[in-house]
Amino acid sequence: MALAPSWPFLCQNVIRETSPRERFFRHPEPVAPPSRIWPVFLTHKGCPGRCVFCAQQLQSATAPAPLEATLARLGKDLDAAARAGRGPYELAFYGGVFTGLPHPWPERFLAVARGWRQAGLITRVRCSTRPDACHPTILSNLAGQGLDLVEIGAQTFDDAVLAASGRGHDAAAIRRAARDIPAAGLELGLQLLPGLPGHTPDMLTRDVAETCALAPRTVRLHPCLVIDGTPLADRYRAGAYRPWDLDATLDALAAAMLPLWRCGIRVIRLGLAPEPGLETAILAGPRHPALGSRVRARALFSLVAAEAAALGQRPVRLDAPRRFAGELFGHAGELTAAYAGLGLPREAVHFASREDFHLTAQAV
Ligand code: SF4
């Protein structure tokens, strides 16, 4: 019998009123309005020390520069963008500890942003910082001056791992900052760094649960890499640190995605952005040029597999939104066999212009 698709309900995981041999579900990733980021790298400015994994200069391809020079360059570049009719942009201060910059530097940067906001070139302003540099008075001052979102480098909620990574703060500081940032009227972003010294995939599962409870707007997941010139590279060479392997990292990150998405949290970055000079400086660690899409595809597979299990019968057809056509079978089709194992070889998967997935079992 031909299994013609029927679409009576466009609802997520509701099968009550559908046939027991079908499941309708949606991808849980929150949708966000597009935003163009204008990054400003404040390489190591405001850092109280050096975290063992950090090589900001290579990660951002930006050498440390005096704040005065960074500010002057920013004003000049924004002026050129406005004259060229480019934008609008979300201004993002990365690579240092923005809320830990000496007074009045955060205020001076935000004053420039405010000027260009009035002109329509800048729509929002975000910064990255450390959890222990988030005093409520500073946060509310900066919120009043136009800061919108603060991303904290949490890395993990495990105190022993934080100590072994030279972070200089504990998990209580992360929880405090995650409470104080929204209390100051700012949106919260959070970064996790799976694979730090002593960190395990089970700890990442707990980190994700804590993250969901703190309800940040955005999350970044950067698996820990060994970058030349860092204290971690010395430990790696001495045999005192071993990074996670790539396959275990892909699985652990994929397992993190679904709970984050289901909590309405956008995962805005998976792995470090490629920068000139960074690739050759990476000594070891889980990296791949398509890491993000491989993780997303595995997360989607686990969603489909869970729905197939809930179906209680072997599926024979999957109708999927066309926008997942390039992602579903994974990088270079690496998940094709896994889908076939579910009962969904390539010929059983059909892409259509709609938003819900429809899984069908064989009629009895
Ligand atoms: S991780 Fe953040 S606080 Fe630590 S050294 Fe790098 S920029 Fe500074």
Short mmCIF file of C-alpha atoms in Angstrom, two decimals, residues 90-353:
data_model
loop_
_atom_site.label_atom_id
_atom_site.label_comp_id
_atom_site.label_asym_id
_atom_site.label_seq_id
_atom_site.Cartn_x
_atom_site.Cartn_y
_atom_site.Cartn_z
CA GLU A 90 25.25 44.45 16.53
CA LEU A 91 28.44 45.66 18.18
CA ALA A 92 30.22 42.92 20.14
CA PHE A 93 33.17 43.45 22.47
CA TYR A 94 35.03 40.14 22.63
CA GLY A 95 38.39 38.73 23.62
CA GLY A 96 38.79 40.36 27.01
CA VAL A 97 36.86 41.18 30.16
CA PHE A 98 34.70 44.13 29.12
CA THR A 99 33.00 44.64 32.49
CA GLY A 100 36.44 44.42 34.15
CA LEU A 101 38.04 47.18 32.08
CA PRO A 102 39.19 50.08 34.20
CA HIS A 103 36.77 53.00 34.47
CA PRO A 104 35.92 54.81 32.22
CA TRP A 105 36.79 52.45 29.33
CA PRO A 106 33.51 50.50 29.15
CA GLU A 107 31.67 53.80 29.29
CA ARG A 108 33.83 55.29 26.52
CA PHE A 109 33.20 52.34 24.20
CA LEU A 110 29.46 52.43 24.95
CA ALA A 111 29.35 56.19 24.29
CA VAL A 112 30.66 55.54 20.75
CA ALA A 113 28.07 52.78 20.32
CA ARG A 114 25.29 55.10 21.52
CA GLY A 115 26.20 57.72 18.95
CA TRP A 116 26.01 55.23 16.11
CA ARG A 117 22.86 53.70 17.53
CA GLN A 118 21.13 57.03 17.19
CA ALA A 119 22.34 57.11 13.58
CA GLY A 120 20.85 53.65 12.97
CA LEU A 121 24.17 51.92 12.24
CA ILE A 122 24.23 49.99 15.53
CA THR A 123 21.15 48.18 16.80
CA ARG A 124 22.47 46.34 19.83
CA VAL A 125 25.62 45.98 21.94
CA ARG A 126 26.96 42.84 23.57
CA CYS A 127 30.15 41.96 25.40
CA SER A 128 31.93 38.94 26.77
CA THR A 129 33.29 38.85 30.28
CA ARG A 130 34.21 36.71 33.29
CA PRO A 131 31.62 35.68 35.88
CA ASP A 132 33.66 37.26 38.67
CA ALA A 133 33.71 40.64 36.91
CA CYS A 134 29.94 41.10 37.06
CA HIS A 135 29.33 43.32 40.07
CA PRO A 136 25.66 44.43 40.12
CA THR A 137 26.62 48.12 40.28
CA ILE A 138 28.81 47.82 37.18
CA LEU A 139 26.14 45.85 35.34
CA SER A 140 23.36 48.31 35.99
CA ASN A 141 25.65 51.23 35.10
CA LEU A 142 26.52 49.62 31.75
CA ALA A 143 22.90 48.61 31.08
CA GLY A 144 21.98 52.27 31.50
CA GLN A 145 24.62 53.21 28.94
CA GLY A 146 23.35 50.97 26.18
CA LEU A 147 24.76 47.50 26.81
CA ASP A 148 22.17 44.84 25.89
CA LEU A 149 23.70 41.40 26.44
CA VAL A 150 26.54 40.05 28.58
CA GLU A 151 28.11 36.70 27.68
CA ILE A 152 29.92 35.06 30.56
CA GLY A 153 32.68 32.53 30.04
CA ALA A 154 31.34 29.93 32.43
CA GLN A 155 33.26 27.02 30.82
CA THR A 156 31.87 24.49 33.35
CA PHE A 157 30.10 24.35 36.69
CA ASP A 158 32.60 21.87 38.12
CA ASP A 159 34.76 23.58 40.76
CA ALA A 160 37.68 21.15 40.41
CA VAL A 161 37.79 21.65 36.63
CA LEU A 162 37.58 25.43 37.02
CA ALA A 163 40.50 25.31 39.47
CA ALA A 164 42.55 23.02 37.21
CA SER A 165 41.94 25.44 34.33
CA GLY A 166 43.28 28.43 36.20
CA ARG A 167 40.01 30.29 36.03
CA GLY A 168 40.33 31.90 39.43
CA HIS A 169 36.61 31.66 40.26
CA ASP A 170 34.19 28.94 41.27
CA ALA A 171 30.79 27.82 40.03
CA ALA A 172 29.07 29.98 42.65
CA ALA A 173 30.46 33.03 40.84
CA ILE A 174 28.85 31.82 37.61
CA ARG A 175 25.48 31.34 39.28
CA ARG A 176 25.73 34.78 40.90
CA ALA A 177 26.59 36.47 37.61
CA ALA A 178 23.83 34.59 35.80
CA ARG A 179 21.37 35.97 38.36
CA ASP A 180 22.77 39.50 38.50
CA ILE A 181 22.94 40.05 34.72
CA PRO A 182 19.18 39.72 34.08
CA ALA A 183 18.49 41.56 37.36
CA ALA A 184 20.35 44.53 35.86
CA GLY A 185 18.07 44.44 32.80
CA LEU A 186 20.65 42.74 30.57
CA GLU A 187 20.29 39.60 28.49
CA LEU A 188 22.49 36.69 29.47
CA GLY A 189 24.77 34.63 27.23
CA LEU A 190 26.91 31.76 28.43
CA GLN A 191 29.91 29.89 27.06
CA LEU A 192 30.82 26.29 27.93
CA LEU A 193 34.20 24.74 27.19
CA PRO A 194 33.85 20.94 27.23
CA GLY A 195 37.02 18.90 27.63
CA LEU A 196 38.98 21.13 30.03
CA PRO A 197 41.41 19.30 32.36
CA GLY A 198 39.41 16.75 34.35
CA HIS A 199 36.19 17.46 32.48
CA THR A 200 34.08 14.51 31.26
CA PRO A 201 31.03 14.10 29.01
CA ASP A 202 28.96 13.34 32.15
CA MET A 203 30.04 16.69 33.57
CA LEU A 204 28.95 18.35 30.31
CA THR A 205 25.51 16.79 30.78
CA ARG A 206 25.35 18.37 34.24
CA ASP A 207 26.69 21.69 32.86
CA VAL A 208 23.91 21.71 30.27
CA ALA A 209 21.27 21.02 32.93
CA GLU A 210 22.61 23.94 35.04
CA THR A 211 22.73 26.13 31.97
CA CYS A 212 19.11 25.37 31.13
CA ALA A 213 18.14 26.28 34.70
CA LEU A 214 19.87 29.66 34.34
CA ALA A 215 17.97 30.32 31.09
CA PRO A 216 20.53 32.30 29.09
CA ARG A 217 19.42 33.72 25.76
CA THR A 218 22.46 32.26 23.95
CA VAL A 219 25.12 29.58 24.47
CA ARG A 220 28.46 28.89 22.83
CA LEU A 221 30.03 25.46 22.98
CA HIS A 222 33.78 25.49 22.36
CA PRO A 223 35.43 22.09 22.77
CA CYS A 224 38.80 22.55 24.42
CA LEU A 225 41.76 22.62 22.01
CA VAL A 226 45.46 22.59 22.81
CA ILE A 227 46.88 25.80 21.36
CA ASP A 228 50.59 26.37 21.17
CA GLY A 229 51.92 28.90 23.63
CA THR A 230 49.32 28.20 26.31
CA PRO A 231 49.95 26.57 29.70
CA LEU A 232 47.70 23.74 28.48
CA ALA A 233 50.13 23.09 25.62
CA ASP A 234 52.92 22.65 28.18
CA ARG A 235 50.79 20.14 30.10
CA TYR A 236 49.93 18.32 26.87
CA ARG A 237 53.61 18.04 25.92
CA ALA A 238 54.40 16.77 29.41
CA GLY A 239 51.69 14.11 29.06
CA ALA A 240 49.64 15.68 31.85
CA TYR A 241 46.60 16.55 29.70
CA ARG A 242 44.74 14.62 27.04
CA PRO A 243 42.02 16.33 25.00
CA TRP A 244 38.73 14.63 24.14
CA ASP A 245 38.76 12.73 20.87
CA LEU A 246 36.71 14.04 17.97
CA ASP A 247 34.02 11.37 17.87
CA ALA A 248 33.31 11.51 21.61
CA THR A 249 33.17 15.30 21.35
CA LEU A 250 30.69 15.23 18.46
CA ASP A 251 28.42 12.88 20.44
CA ALA A 252 28.70 14.89 23.65
CA LEU A 253 27.98 18.19 21.89
CA ALA A 254 25.07 16.67 19.97
CA ALA A 255 23.61 15.39 23.25
CA ALA A 256 23.90 18.93 24.63
CA MET A 257 22.00 20.55 21.77
CA LEU A 258 18.51 19.12 22.24
CA PRO A 259 18.07 20.09 25.90
CA LEU A 260 19.42 23.58 25.19
CA TRP A 261 17.11 24.05 22.21
CA ARG A 262 14.15 22.67 24.14
CA CYS A 263 14.82 25.27 26.83
CA GLY A 264 14.57 27.95 24.14
CA ILE A 265 18.31 28.65 24.18
CA ARG A 266 20.06 29.48 20.92
CA VAL A 267 23.43 27.80 20.38
CA ILE A 268 25.21 30.56 18.50
CA ARG A 269 28.62 28.92 18.03
CA LEU A 270 30.04 25.40 18.01
CA GLY A 271 33.84 25.38 18.05
CA LEU A 272 36.29 28.20 17.48
CA ALA A 273 35.93 30.34 14.38
CA PRO A 274 38.70 29.67 11.85
CA GLU A 275 41.30 32.42 11.97
CA PRO A 276 44.58 32.81 10.08
CA GLY A 277 47.37 31.34 12.18
CA LEU A 278 45.07 29.43 14.53
CA GLU A 279 44.97 26.13 12.63
CA THR A 280 48.75 25.73 12.59
CA ALA A 281 48.94 26.61 16.29
CA ILE A 282 46.51 23.86 17.33
CA LEU A 283 48.59 21.00 18.68
CA ALA A 284 45.73 18.63 19.50
CA GLY A 285 42.05 18.45 20.30
CA PRO A 286 38.70 17.76 18.70
CA ARG A 287 38.49 19.93 15.62
CA HIS A 288 36.95 19.58 12.19
CA PRO A 289 36.10 22.20 9.56
CA ALA A 290 32.45 21.06 9.61
CA LEU A 291 32.23 20.52 13.38
CA GLY A 292 29.11 22.64 13.78
CA SER A 293 27.12 20.97 11.03
CA ARG A 294 28.25 17.50 12.16
CA VAL A 295 27.03 18.22 15.68
CA ARG A 296 23.72 19.66 14.46
CA ALA A 297 23.16 16.64 12.22
CA ARG A 298 23.80 14.22 15.09
CA ALA A 299 21.43 16.18 17.31
CA LEU A 300 18.77 15.99 14.62
CA PHE A 301 19.37 12.26 14.24
CA SER A 302 18.85 11.73 17.97
CA LEU A 303 15.58 13.68 17.70
CA VAL A 304 14.37 11.49 14.83
CA ALA A 305 15.55 8.33 16.62
CA ALA A 306 13.65 9.31 19.76
CA GLU A 307 10.51 9.93 17.71
CA ALA A 308 10.96 6.60 15.94
CA ALA A 309 11.24 4.88 19.33
CA ALA A 310 8.09 6.68 20.51
CA LEU A 311 6.31 5.41 17.41
CA GLY A 312 6.69 1.91 18.82
CA GLN A 313 6.95 0.44 15.32
CA ARG A 314 9.64 0.52 12.71
CA PRO A 315 9.20 3.66 10.57
CA VAL A 316 9.05 3.33 6.80
CA ARG A 317 8.92 6.98 5.75
CA LEU A 318 10.11 10.35 6.97
CA ASP A 319 8.83 13.60 5.51
CA ALA A 320 11.12 16.41 6.57
CA PRO A 321 11.31 20.18 6.04
CA ARG A 322 13.30 21.00 2.95
CA ARG A 323 15.59 23.33 4.92
CA PHE A 324 17.14 20.25 6.56
CA ALA A 325 17.91 18.52 3.25
CA GLY A 326 21.59 19.42 3.44
CA GLU A 327 21.91 18.53 7.11
CA LEU A 328 19.85 15.44 7.80
CA PHE A 329 22.22 12.74 6.53
CA GLY A 330 25.21 14.50 8.05
CA HIS A 331 28.55 15.66 6.72
CA ALA A 332 29.40 13.63 3.58
CA GLY A 333 26.38 11.43 4.36
CA GLU A 334 27.99 10.04 7.51
CA LEU A 335 24.61 9.34 9.13
CA THR A 336 23.09 7.53 6.13
CA ALA A 337 23.71 4.10 7.64
CA ALA A 338 22.34 5.20 11.01
CA TYR A 339 19.07 6.36 9.37
CA ALA A 340 18.90 3.12 7.41
CA GLY A 341 19.28 1.30 10.73
CA LEU A 342 16.15 3.10 11.94
CA GLY A 343 14.31 1.87 8.84
CA LEU A 344 14.85 5.10 6.92
CA PRO A 345 17.18 4.59 3.96
CA ARG A 346 17.62 7.63 1.70
CA GLU A 347 14.70 6.65 -0.54
CA ALA A 348 12.37 6.64 2.49
CA VAL A 349 13.16 10.28 3.33
CA HIS A 350 11.28 13.02 1.47
CA PHE A 351 11.79 16.74 1.80
CA ALA A 352 8.91 19.17 1.47
CA SER A 353 8.32 22.89 1.91
#
